[in-house]
JSON list of C-alpha atoms in Angstrom, two decimals:
[
{"chain": "A", "resi": 15, "resn": "GLN", "atom": "CA", "xyz": [-26.74, 49.06, 42.04]},
{"chain": "A", "resi": 16, "resn": "SER", "atom": "CA", "xyz": [-25.86, 51.44, 45.29]},
{"chain": "A", "resi": 17, "resn": "VAL", "atom": "CA", "xyz": [-28.06, 51.66, 48.16]},
{"chain": "A", "resi": 18, "resn": "LEU", "atom": "CA", "xyz": [-27.34, 55.34, 48.19]},
{"chain": "A", "resi": 19, "resn": "THR", "atom": "CA", "xyz": [-28.35, 57.40, 45.16]},
{"chain": "A", "resi": 20, "resn": "GLN", "atom": "CA", "xyz": [-26.15, 59.97, 43.65]},
{"chain": "A", "resi": 21, "resn": "PRO", "atom": "CA", "xyz": [-26.49, 61.41, 40.11]},
{"chain": "A", "resi": 22, "resn": "PRO", "atom": "CA", "xyz": [-23.77, 60.10, 37.98]},
{"chain": "A", "resi": 23, "resn": "SER", "atom": "CA", "xyz": [-22.37, 63.40, 36.67]},
{"chain": "A", "resi": 24, "resn": "ALA", "atom": "CA", "xyz": [-22.23, 67.19, 37.70]},
{"chain": "A", "resi": 25, "resn": "SER", "atom": "CA", "xyz": [-20.13, 69.89, 36.00]},
{"chain": "A", "resi": 26, "resn": "GLY", "atom": "CA", "xyz": [-19.19, 73.50, 36.78]},
{"chain": "A", "resi": 27, "resn": "THR", "atom": "CA", "xyz": [-16.85, 76.44, 35.56]},
{"chain": "A", "resi": 28, "resn": "PRO", "atom": "CA", "xyz": [-13.79, 77.47, 37.67]},
{"chain": "A", "resi": 29, "resn": "GLY", "atom": "CA", "xyz": [-15.16, 79.83, 40.80]},
{"chain": "A", "resi": 30, "resn": "GLN", "atom": "CA", "xyz": [-18.63, 78.09, 40.23]},
{"chain": "A", "resi": 31, "resn": "ARG", "atom": "CA", "xyz": [-20.53, 76.64, 43.02]},
{"chain": "A", "resi": 32, "resn": "VAL", "atom": "CA", "xyz": [-21.71, 72.96, 42.81]},
{"chain": "A", "resi": 33, "resn": "THR", "atom": "CA", "xyz": [-23.90, 70.65, 44.78]},
{"chain": "A", "resi": 34, "resn": "ILE", "atom": "CA", "xyz": [-23.68, 66.80, 44.88]},
{"chain": "A", "resi": 35, "resn": "SER", "atom": "CA", "xyz": [-26.98, 65.07, 46.73]},
{"chain": "A", "resi": 36, "resn": "CYS", "atom": "CA", "xyz": [-27.05, 61.89, 48.13]},
{"chain": "A", "resi": 37, "resn": "PHE", "atom": "CA", "xyz": [-30.17, 60.00, 48.90]},
{"chain": "A", "resi": 38, "resn": "GLY", "atom": "CA", "xyz": [-30.54, 57.38, 51.37]},
{"chain": "A", "resi": 39, "resn": "SER", "atom": "CA", "xyz": [-33.10, 55.88, 53.80]},
{"chain": "A", "resi": 40, "resn": "SER", "atom": "CA", "xyz": [-34.00, 55.41, 57.53]},
{"chain": "A", "resi": 41, "resn": "PRO", "atom": "CA", "xyz": [-31.39, 52.62, 58.14]},
{"chain": "A", "resi": 42, "resn": "ASP", "atom": "CA", "xyz": [-28.32, 54.71, 56.59]},
{"chain": "A", "resi": 43, "resn": "ILE", "atom": "CA", "xyz": [-28.68, 58.12, 56.41]},
{"chain": "A", "resi": 44, "resn": "GLY", "atom": "CA", "xyz": [-31.72, 58.62, 58.65]},
{"chain": "A", "resi": 45, "resn": "THR", "atom": "CA", "xyz": [-30.14, 57.07, 61.39]},
{"chain": "A", "resi": 46, "resn": "ASN", "atom": "CA", "xyz": [-26.12, 57.61, 60.97]},
{"chain": "A", "resi": 47, "resn": "ALA", "atom": "CA", "xyz": [-23.73, 60.28, 59.99]},
{"chain": "A", "resi": 48, "resn": "ALA", "atom": "CA", "xyz": [-23.37, 61.16, 56.06]},
{"chain": "A", "resi": 49, "resn": "ASN", "atom": "CA", "xyz": [-19.19, 60.92, 54.79]},
{"chain": "A", "resi": 50, "resn": "TRP", "atom": "CA", "xyz": [-18.20, 62.29, 51.32]},
{"chain": "A", "resi": 51, "resn": "TYR", "atom": "CA", "xyz": [-15.00, 60.99, 49.58]},
{"chain": "A", "resi": 52, "resn": "GLN", "atom": "CA", "xyz": [-12.99, 62.34, 46.55]},
{"chain": "A", "resi": 53, "resn": "GLN", "atom": "CA", "xyz": [-11.66, 59.80, 44.42]},
{"chain": "A", "resi": 54, "resn": "LEU", "atom": "CA", "xyz": [-9.09, 60.93, 41.75]},
{"chain": "A", "resi": 55, "resn": "PRO", "atom": "CA", "xyz": [-8.53, 58.78, 38.86]},
{"chain": "A", "resi": 56, "resn": "GLY", "atom": "CA", "xyz": [-5.96, 55.70, 39.70]},
{"chain": "A", "resi": 57, "resn": "THR", "atom": "CA", "xyz": [-6.07, 56.14, 43.37]},
{"chain": "A", "resi": 58, "resn": "ALA", "atom": "CA", "xyz": [-8.02, 55.53, 46.48]},
{"chain": "A", "resi": 59, "resn": "PRO", "atom": "CA", "xyz": [-10.67, 57.44, 48.06]},
{"chain": "A", "resi": 60, "resn": "LYS", "atom": "CA", "xyz": [-9.75, 60.33, 50.19]},
{"chain": "A", "resi": 61, "resn": "LEU", "atom": "CA", "xyz": [-11.97, 61.44, 53.07]},
{"chain": "A", "resi": 62, "resn": "LEU", "atom": "CA", "xyz": [-13.77, 64.68, 52.71]},
{"chain": "A", "resi": 63, "resn": "ILE", "atom": "CA", "xyz": [-16.39, 65.21, 54.73]},
{"chain": "A", "resi": 64, "resn": "TYR", "atom": "CA", "xyz": [-17.32, 63.19, 57.93]},
{"chain": "A", "resi": 65, "resn": "GLY", "atom": "CA", "xyz": [-20.09, 63.30, 60.58]},
{"chain": "A", "resi": 66, "resn": "ASN", "atom": "CA", "xyz": [-21.97, 65.16, 57.90]},
{"chain": "A", "resi": 67, "resn": "ASP", "atom": "CA", "xyz": [-20.36, 68.43, 58.01]},
{"chain": "A", "resi": 68, "resn": "GLN", "atom": "CA", "xyz": [-16.90, 68.10, 59.57]},
{"chain": "A", "resi": 69, "resn": "ARG", "atom": "CA", "xyz": [-13.61, 68.42, 57.55]},
{"chain": "A", "resi": 70, "resn": "PRO", "atom": "CA", "xyz": [-10.57, 66.68, 58.27]},
{"chain": "A", "resi": 71, "resn": "SER", "atom": "CA", "xyz": [-7.73, 68.71, 59.19]},
{"chain": "A", "resi": 72, "resn": "GLY", "atom": "CA", "xyz": [-6.00, 69.69, 55.56]},
{"chain": "A", "resi": 73, "resn": "VAL", "atom": "CA", "xyz": [-9.46, 69.81, 53.46]},
{"chain": "A", "resi": 74, "resn": "PRO", "atom": "CA", "xyz": [-9.95, 73.30, 52.15]},
{"chain": "A", "resi": 75, "resn": "ASP", "atom": "CA", "xyz": [-13.05, 75.07, 53.57]},
{"chain": "A", "resi": 76, "resn": "ARG", "atom": "CA", "xyz": [-14.13, 75.23, 49.96]},
{"chain": "A", "resi": 77, "resn": "PHE", "atom": "CA", "xyz": [-15.71, 71.66, 50.78]},
{"chain": "A", "resi": 78, "resn": "SER", "atom": "CA", "xyz": [-18.75, 71.49, 52.89]},
{"chain": "A", "resi": 79, "resn": "GLY", "atom": "CA", "xyz": [-21.47, 68.97, 53.91]},
{"chain": "A", "resi": 80, "resn": "SER", "atom": "CA", "xyz": [-24.79, 68.72, 54.94]},
{"chain": "A", "resi": 81, "resn": "LYS", "atom": "CA", "xyz": [-27.70, 66.75, 55.93]},
{"chain": "A", "resi": 82, "resn": "SER", "atom": "CA", "xyz": [-31.47, 66.71, 56.05]},
{"chain": "A", "resi": 83, "resn": "GLY", "atom": "CA", "xyz": [-33.50, 63.46, 57.34]},
{"chain": "A", "resi": 84, "resn": "THR", "atom": "CA", "xyz": [-32.61, 60.45, 54.85]},
{"chain": "A", "resi": 85, "resn": "SER", "atom": "CA", "xyz": [-30.68, 62.88, 52.47]},
{"chain": "A", "resi": 86, "resn": "ALA", "atom": "CA", "xyz": [-27.23, 64.49, 52.34]},
{"chain": "A", "resi": 87, "resn": "SER", "atom": "CA", "xyz": [-25.21, 66.88, 50.19]},
{"chain": "A", "resi": 88, "resn": "LEU", "atom": "CA", "xyz": [-21.65, 68.01, 49.33]},
{"chain": "A", "resi": 89, "resn": "ALA", "atom": "CA", "xyz": [-21.01, 71.81, 47.93]},
{"chain": "A", "resi": 90, "resn": "ILE", "atom": "CA", "xyz": [-17.72, 72.94, 46.34]},
{"chain": "A", "resi": 91, "resn": "SER", "atom": "CA", "xyz": [-17.35, 76.31, 46.17]},
{"chain": "A", "resi": 92, "resn": "GLY", "atom": "CA", "xyz": [-14.87, 78.34, 44.25]},
{"chain": "A", "resi": 93, "resn": "LEU", "atom": "CA", "xyz": [-14.41, 75.08, 41.87]},
{"chain": "A", "resi": 94, "resn": "GLN", "atom": "CA", "xyz": [-11.33, 74.51, 40.65]},
{"chain": "A", "resi": 95, "resn": "SER", "atom": "CA", "xyz": [-9.36, 72.13, 37.89]},
{"chain": "A", "resi": 96, "resn": "ASP", "atom": "CA", "xyz": [-7.97, 70.04, 40.76]},
{"chain": "A", "resi": 97, "resn": "ASP", "atom": "CA", "xyz": [-11.63, 69.26, 41.80]},
{"chain": "A", "resi": 98, "resn": "GLU", "atom": "CA", "xyz": [-12.31, 67.24, 38.66]},
{"chain": "A", "resi": 99, "resn": "ALA", "atom": "CA", "xyz": [-12.65, 63.87, 40.18]},
{"chain": "A", "resi": 100, "resn": "ALA", "atom": "CA", "xyz": [-15.48, 61.25, 41.43]},
{"chain": "A", "resi": 101, "resn": "TYR", "atom": "CA", "xyz": [-17.15, 61.90, 44.81]},
{"chain": "A", "resi": 102, "resn": "PHE", "atom": "CA", "xyz": [-18.96, 59.03, 46.63]},
{"chain": "A", "resi": 103, "resn": "CYS", "atom": "CA", "xyz": [-21.00, 59.36, 49.92]},
{"chain": "A", "resi": 104, "resn": "ALA", "atom": "CA", "xyz": [-21.08, 56.95, 52.46]},
{"chain": "A", "resi": 105, "resn": "ALA", "atom": "CA", "xyz": [-23.14, 55.94, 55.38]},
{"chain": "A", "resi": 106, "resn": "TRP", "atom": "CA", "xyz": [-23.56, 53.20, 57.70]},
{"chain": "A", "resi": 107, "resn": "ASP", "atom": "CA", "xyz": [-26.56, 51.05, 57.57]},
{"chain": "A", "resi": 108, "resn": "ASP", "atom": "CA", "xyz": [-27.68, 49.45, 60.89]},
{"chain": "A", "resi": 109, "resn": "SER", "atom": "CA", "xyz": [-30.08, 47.09, 58.87]},
{"chain": "A", "resi": 110, "resn": "LEU", "atom": "CA", "xyz": [-26.76, 45.87, 57.20]},
{"chain": "A", "resi": 111, "resn": "ASN", "atom": "CA", "xyz": [-24.48, 46.32, 59.89]},
{"chain": "A", "resi": 112, "resn": "GLY", "atom": "CA", "xyz": [-21.77, 47.64, 57.19]},
{"chain": "A", "resi": 113, "resn": "TRP", "atom": "CA", "xyz": [-21.41, 50.65, 55.23]},
{"chain": "A", "resi": 114, "resn": "VAL", "atom": "CA", "xyz": [-23.22, 51.65, 52.23]},
{"chain": "A", "resi": 115, "resn": "PHE", "atom": "CA", "xyz": [-21.79, 53.80, 49.25]},
{"chain": "A", "resi": 116, "resn": "GLY", "atom": "CA", "xyz": [-23.56, 55.64, 47.09]},
{"chain": "A", "resi": 117, "resn": "GLY", "atom": "CA", "xyz": [-22.91, 55.22, 42.81]},
{"chain": "A", "resi": 118, "resn": "GLY", "atom": "CA", "xyz": [-20.29, 58.06, 42.62]},
{"chain": "A", "resi": 119, "resn": "THR", "atom": "CA", "xyz": [-20.65, 61.30, 41.14]},
{"chain": "A", "resi": 120, "resn": "LYS", "atom": "CA", "xyz": [-18.30, 62.19, 38.09]},
{"chain": "A", "resi": 121, "resn": "LEU", "atom": "CA", "xyz": [-17.29, 66.33, 38.68]},
{"chain": "A", "resi": 122, "resn": "THR", "atom": "CA", "xyz": [-16.23, 67.64, 35.45]},
{"chain": "A", "resi": 123, "resn": "VAL", "atom": "CA", "xyz": [-14.70, 71.48, 35.66]},
{"chain": "A", "resi": 124, "resn": "LEU", "atom": "CA", "xyz": [-15.32, 72.84, 32.31]},
{"chain": "B", "resi": 222, "resn": "GLN", "atom": "CA", "xyz": [1.81, 58.86, 59.17]},
{"chain": "B", "resi": 223, "resn": "VAL", "atom": "CA", "xyz": [-0.75, 56.61, 58.73]},
{"chain": "B", "resi": 224, "resn": "GLN", "atom": "CA", "xyz": [0.01, 53.76, 56.07]},
{"chain": "B", "resi": 225, "resn": "LEU", "atom": "CA", "xyz": [-1.66, 50.73, 55.03]},
{"chain": "B", "resi": 226, "resn": "VAL", "atom": "CA", "xyz": [0.01, 48.31, 52.24]},
{"chain": "B", "resi": 227, "resn": "GLU", "atom": "CA", "xyz": [-2.15, 45.72, 50.64]},
{"chain": "B", "resi": 228, "resn": "SER", "atom": "CA", "xyz": [-0.57, 42.43, 49.38]},
{"chain": "B", "resi": 229, "resn": "GLY", "atom": "CA", "xyz": [-1.86, 39.16, 48.19]},
{"chain": "B", "resi": 230, "resn": "GLY", "atom": "CA", "xyz": [-3.81, 40.08, 45.27]},
{"chain": "B", "resi": 231, "resn": "GLY", "atom": "CA", "xyz": [-3.39, 38.13, 41.75]},
{"chain": "B", "resi": 232, "resn": "VAL", "atom": "CA", "xyz": [-5.34, 35.92, 39.25]},
{"chain": "B", "resi": 233, "resn": "VAL", "atom": "CA", "xyz": [-7.23, 33.02, 40.50]},
{"chain": "B", "resi": 234, "resn": "GLN", "atom": "CA", "xyz": [-9.60, 30.59, 38.91]},
{"chain": "B", "resi": 235, "resn": "PRO", "atom": "CA", "xyz": [-13.38, 30.22, 39.76]},
{"chain": "B", "resi": 236, "resn": "GLY", "atom": "CA", "xyz": [-13.70, 28.34, 43.23]},
{"chain": "B", "resi": 237, "resn": "GLY", "atom": "CA", "xyz": [-10.46, 29.11, 44.31]},
{"chain": "B", "resi": 238, "resn": "SER", "atom": "CA", "xyz": [-8.68, 31.02, 47.43]},
{"chain": "B", "resi": 239, "resn": "LEU", "atom": "CA", "xyz": [-6.78, 33.96, 48.00]},
{"chain": "B", "resi": 240, "resn": "ARG", "atom": "CA", "xyz": [-5.57, 35.55, 51.21]},
{"chain": "B", "resi": 241, "resn": "LEU", "atom": "CA", "xyz": [-5.38, 39.25, 51.05]},
{"chain": "B", "resi": 242, "resn": "SER", "atom": "CA", "xyz": [-3.06, 41.27, 53.79]},
{"chain": "B", "resi": 243, "resn": "CYS", "atom": "CA", "xyz": [-2.93, 44.69, 55.07]},
{"chain": "B", "resi": 244, "resn": "ALA", "atom": "CA", "xyz": [0.19, 46.03, 57.09]},
{"chain": "B", "resi": 245, "resn": "ALA", "atom": "CA", "xyz": [-0.59, 48.88, 58.97]},
{"chain": "B", "resi": 246, "resn": "SER", "atom": "CA", "xyz": [1.67, 51.15, 60.37]},
{"chain": "B", "resi": 247, "resn": "GLY", "atom": "CA", "xyz": [2.05, 54.68, 61.80]},
{"chain": "B", "resi": 248, "resn": "PHE", "atom": "CA", "xyz": [-0.89, 54.19, 64.31]},
{"chain": "B", "resi": 249, "resn": "MET", "atom": "CA", "xyz": [-2.07, 52.13, 67.42]},
{"chain": "B", "resi": 250, "resn": "PHE", "atom": "CA", "xyz": [-3.25, 49.35, 65.03]},
{"chain": "B", "resi": 251, "resn": "SER", "atom": "CA", "xyz": [-4.91, 47.73, 68.13]},
{"chain": "B", "resi": 252, "resn": "GLY", "atom": "CA", "xyz": [-7.30, 50.66, 68.84]},
{"chain": "B", "resi": 253, "resn": "TYR", "atom": "CA", "xyz": [-8.95, 50.69, 65.53]},
{"chain": "B", "resi": 254, "resn": "PRO", "atom": "CA", "xyz": [-11.61, 48.80, 63.58]},
{"chain": "B", "resi": 255, "resn": "MET", "atom": "CA", "xyz": [-10.62, 48.12, 59.87]},
{"chain": "B", "resi": 256, "resn": "ASN", "atom": "CA", "xyz": [-12.64, 47.15, 57.12]},
{"chain": "B", "resi": 257, "resn": "TRP", "atom": "CA", "xyz": [-12.14, 45.80, 53.24]},
{"chain": "B", "resi": 258, "resn": "VAL", "atom": "CA", "xyz": [-14.01, 47.73, 50.89]},
{"chain": "B", "resi": 259, "resn": "ARG", "atom": "CA", "xyz": [-13.86, 46.44, 47.01]},
{"chain": "B", "resi": 260, "resn": "GLN", "atom": "CA", "xyz": [-14.11, 48.45, 43.83]},
{"chain": "B", "resi": 261, "resn": "THR", "atom": "CA", "xyz": [-14.96, 47.06, 40.42]},
{"chain": "B", "resi": 262, "resn": "PRO", "atom": "CA", "xyz": [-12.74, 48.99, 37.47]},
{"chain": "B", "resi": 263, "resn": "GLY", "atom": "CA", "xyz": [-14.76, 52.18, 36.55]},
{"chain": "B", "resi": 264, "resn": "LYS", "atom": "CA", "xyz": [-17.83, 51.15, 39.24]},
{"chain": "B", "resi": 265, "resn": "GLY", "atom": "CA", "xyz": [-18.50, 52.13, 42.51]},
{"chain": "B", "resi": 266, "resn": "LEU", "atom": "CA", "xyz": [-17.29, 50.97, 45.87]},
{"chain": "B", "resi": 267, "resn": "GLU", "atom": "CA", "xyz": [-18.81, 48.09, 47.85]},
{"chain": "B", "resi": 268, "resn": "TRP", "atom": "CA", "xyz": [-18.33, 47.55, 51.55]},
{"chain": "B", "resi": 269, "resn": "VAL", "atom": "CA", "xyz": [-17.06, 43.83, 52.20]},
{"chain": "B", "resi": 270, "resn": "ALA", "atom": "CA", "xyz": [-16.36, 43.35, 55.52]},
{"chain": "B", "resi": 271, "resn": "PHE", "atom": "CA", "xyz": [-15.62, 44.71, 59.15]},
{"chain": "B", "resi": 272, "resn": "ILE", "atom": "CA", "xyz": [-13.79, 43.91, 62.05]},
{"chain": "B", "resi": 273, "resn": "SER", "atom": "CA", "xyz": [-14.17, 45.87, 65.53]},
{"chain": "B", "resi": 274, "resn": "TYR", "atom": "CA", "xyz": [-10.86, 47.29, 67.09]},
{"chain": "B", "resi": 275, "resn": "ASP", "atom": "CA", "xyz": [-10.75, 44.24, 69.54]},
{"chain": "B", "resi": 276, "resn": "GLY", "atom": "CA", "xyz": [-11.68, 41.37, 67.11]},
{"chain": "B", "resi": 277, "resn": "SER", "atom": "CA", "xyz": [-14.87, 40.47, 69.06]},
{"chain": "B", "resi": 278, "resn": "LYS", "atom": "CA", "xyz": [-17.02, 41.66, 66.12]},
{"chain": "B", "resi": 279, "resn": "LYS", "atom": "CA", "xyz": [-17.10, 41.12, 62.56]},
{"chain": "B", "resi": 280, "resn": "TYR", "atom": "CA", "xyz": [-19.91, 41.71, 59.86]},
{"chain": "B", "resi": 281, "resn": "TYR", "atom": "CA", "xyz": [-19.89, 40.51, 56.13]},
{"chain": "B", "resi": 282, "resn": "ALA", "atom": "CA", "xyz": [-21.86, 42.20, 52.81]},
{"chain": "B", "resi": 283, "resn": "ASP", "atom": "CA", "xyz": [-24.40, 39.60, 52.01]},
{"chain": "B", "resi": 284, "resn": "SER", "atom": "CA", "xyz": [-22.51, 38.85, 48.41]},
{"chain": "B", "resi": 285, "resn": "VAL", "atom": "CA", "xyz": [-19.59, 37.37, 50.47]},
{"chain": "B", "resi": 286, "resn": "GLN", "atom": "CA", "xyz": [-20.91, 35.89, 53.62]},
{"chain": "B", "resi": 287, "resn": "GLY", "atom": "CA", "xyz": [-19.89, 32.43, 54.41]},
{"chain": "B", "resi": 288, "resn": "ARG", "atom": "CA", "xyz": [-17.08, 32.94, 51.68]},
{"chain": "B", "resi": 289, "resn": "PHE", "atom": "CA", "xyz": [-14.93, 35.41, 52.87]},
{"chain": "B", "resi": 290, "resn": "THR", "atom": "CA", "xyz": [-13.13, 36.15, 56.57]},
{"chain": "B", "resi": 291, "resn": "ILE", "atom": "CA", "xyz": [-11.93, 39.12, 57.67]},
{"chain": "B", "resi": 292, "resn": "SER", "atom": "CA", "xyz": [-9.06, 38.43, 60.70]},
{"chain": "B", "resi": 293, "resn": "ARG", "atom": "CA", "xyz": [-6.60, 40.84, 62.21]},
{"chain": "B", "resi": 294, "resn": "ASP", "atom": "CA", "xyz": [-3.37, 39.87, 64.02]},
{"chain": "B", "resi": 295, "resn": "THR", "atom": "CA", "xyz": [-2.48, 43.02, 66.86]},
{"chain": "B", "resi": 296, "resn": "PHE", "atom": "CA", "xyz": [1.04, 41.74, 67.23]},
{"chain": "B", "resi": 297, "resn": "LYS", "atom": "CA", "xyz": [1.99, 41.78, 63.57]},
{"chain": "B", "resi": 298, "resn": "LYS", "atom": "CA", "xyz": [-0.10, 44.83, 62.93]},
{"chain": "B", "resi": 299, "resn": "THR", "atom": "CA", "xyz": [-1.68, 43.13, 60.21]},
{"chain": "B", "resi": 300, "resn": "LEU", "atom": "CA", "xyz": [-5.38, 42.87, 58.65]},
{"chain": "B", "resi": 301, "resn": "TYR", "atom": "CA", "xyz": [-6.39, 40.00, 56.85]},
{"chain": "B", "resi": 302, "resn": "LEU", "atom": "CA", "xyz": [-9.27, 38.80, 54.13]},
{"chain": "B", "resi": 303, "resn": "GLN", "atom": "CA", "xyz": [-9.31, 35.16, 53.21]},
{"chain": "B", "resi": 304, "resn": "MET", "atom": "CA", "xyz": [-11.58, 34.76, 50.43]},
{"chain": "B", "resi": 305, "resn": "ASN", "atom": "CA", "xyz": [-12.59, 30.90, 49.55]},
{"chain": "B", "resi": 306, "resn": "SER", "atom": "CA", "xyz": [-15.13, 29.79, 46.32]},
{"chain": "B", "resi": 307, "resn": "LEU", "atom": "CA", "xyz": [-14.32, 33.14, 44.44]},
{"chain": "B", "resi": 308, "resn": "ARG", "atom": "CA", "xyz": [-16.61, 33.81, 41.64]},
{"chain": "B", "resi": 309, "resn": "ALA", "atom": "CA", "xyz": [-16.22, 36.25, 38.70]},
{"chain": "B", "resi": 310, "resn": "GLY", "atom": "CA", "xyz": [-18.15, 38.79, 40.53]},
{"chain": "B", "resi": 311, "resn": "ASP", "atom": "CA", "xyz": [-15.51, 39.08, 43.05]},
{"chain": "B", "resi": 312, "resn": "THR", "atom": "CA", "xyz": [-13.30, 40.73, 40.79]},
{"chain": "B", "resi": 313, "resn": "ALA", "atom": "CA", "xyz": [-11.99, 44.04, 41.74]},
{"chain": "B", "resi": 314, "resn": "VAL", "atom": "CA", "xyz": [-9.86, 46.12, 43.52]},
{"chain": "B", "resi": 315, "resn": "TYR", "atom": "CA", "xyz": [-9.75, 45.40, 47.23]},
{"chain": "B", "resi": 316, "resn": "TYR", "atom": "CA", "xyz": [-8.79, 48.17, 49.60]},
{"chain": "B", "resi": 317, "resn": "CYS", "atom": "CA", "xyz": [-8.02, 48.08, 53.30]},
{"chain": "B", "resi": 318, "resn": "ALA", "atom": "CA", "xyz": [-9.70, 50.65, 55.07]},
{"chain": "B", "resi": 319, "resn": "ARG", "atom": "CA", "xyz": [-9.36, 52.19, 58.81]},
{"chain": "B", "resi": 320, "resn": "ALA", "atom": "CA", "xyz": [-12.01, 53.74, 60.79]},
{"chain": "B", "resi": 321, "resn": "MET", "atom": "CA", "xyz": [-11.31, 57.23, 62.40]},
{"chain": "B", "resi": 322, "resn": "ASN", "atom": "CA", "xyz": [-11.50, 56.11, 66.08]},
{"chain": "B", "resi": 323, "resn": "PHE", "atom": "CA", "xyz": [-12.89, 52.89, 68.16]},
{"chain": "B", "resi": 324, "resn": "HIS", "atom": "CA", "xyz": [-16.32, 53.38, 67.54]},
{"chain": "B", "resi": 325, "resn": "ASP", "atom": "CA", "xyz": [-17.72, 50.72, 64.86]},
{"chain": "B", "resi": 326, "resn": "ARG", "atom": "CA", "xyz": [-19.59, 53.37, 63.03]},
{"chain": "B", "resi": 327, "resn": "SER", "atom": "CA", "xyz": [-16.52, 56.32, 62.94]},
{"chain": "B", "resi": 328, "resn": "ALA", "atom": "CA", "xyz": [-15.98, 57.20, 59.21]},
{"chain": "B", "resi": 329, "resn": "VAL", "atom": "CA", "xyz": [-13.19, 55.36, 57.36]},
{"chain": "B", "resi": 330, "resn": "ASP", "atom": "CA", "xyz": [-10.72, 58.08, 57.13]},
{"chain": "B", "resi": 331, "resn": "TYR", "atom": "CA", "xyz": [-7.48, 56.12, 55.34]},
{"chain": "B", "resi": 332, "resn": "TRP", "atom": "CA", "xyz": [-7.46, 53.42, 52.87]},
{"chain": "B", "resi": 333, "resn": "GLY", "atom": "CA", "xyz": [-4.65, 51.32, 51.21]},
{"chain": "B", "resi": 334, "resn": "GLN", "atom": "CA", "xyz": [-3.26, 51.76, 47.95]},
{"chain": "B", "resi": 335, "resn": "GLY", "atom": "CA", "xyz": [-5.40, 48.78, 46.80]},
{"chain": "B", "resi": 336, "resn": "ALA", "atom": "CA", "xyz": [-4.81, 45.34, 45.58]},
{"chain": "B", "resi": 337, "resn": "LEU", "atom": "CA", "xyz": [-6.33, 43.78, 42.56]},
{"chain": "B", "resi": 338, "resn": "VAL", "atom": "CA", "xyz": [-7.88, 40.58, 42.43]},
{"chain": "B", "resi": 339, "resn": "THR", "atom": "CA", "xyz": [-8.97, 38.88, 39.40]},
{"chain": "B", "resi": 340, "resn": "VAL", "atom": "CA", "xyz": [-11.10, 36.19, 39.14]},
{"chain": "B", "resi": 341, "resn": "SER", "atom": "CA", "xyz": [-10.95, 33.95, 35.75]},
{"chain": "B", "resi": 342, "resn": "SER", "atom": "CA", "xyz": [-10.28, 30.70, 34.12]}
]
């Protein structure tokens, strides 16, 4: 059972905007920044959003992140078939002195 | 470019030991905190261990505390994970992962390709 809570699945049609939520608690998202990762089948995770809302170089601006209190969200606009992947949220947990992850959301592009 | 290459995975019996290595290149290894993160096939990610950029701080997940040891060799630019008293529940793909900057809590930005560890009799 993951510390951070994400919906197991999400879906959308090409061009749509989808949002994935991530619920945490005070020691993790409530205190530290949320990060998001994209994982394509058979590959390692790729950093998509860090510091709640920052995009690493090379990540399209179709991907955006936000945080409010103890929850965070990832939004993907202009959905493309290439976006079909698993998405994980993560945050440092002050009580564990380590990273905690969400269980992952599998995004399907219909 | 940043590269992290894990090695040392394999099949081991319950109670056995294994040491994973992660060879780093393309960045100043001594300036970055490093982590091990594992993933059970078809399941989610679980953080395993953290080591600060200078090796002075080491943190472990409760599930591996006392059994696993993280270490780093600056001259060899290599990260290690010594795994002892292995259990079936330790079966996973183990990723070596770099933090973005010298701060302990900076986001993990680069991951290796992963090393599969299978604990089975």
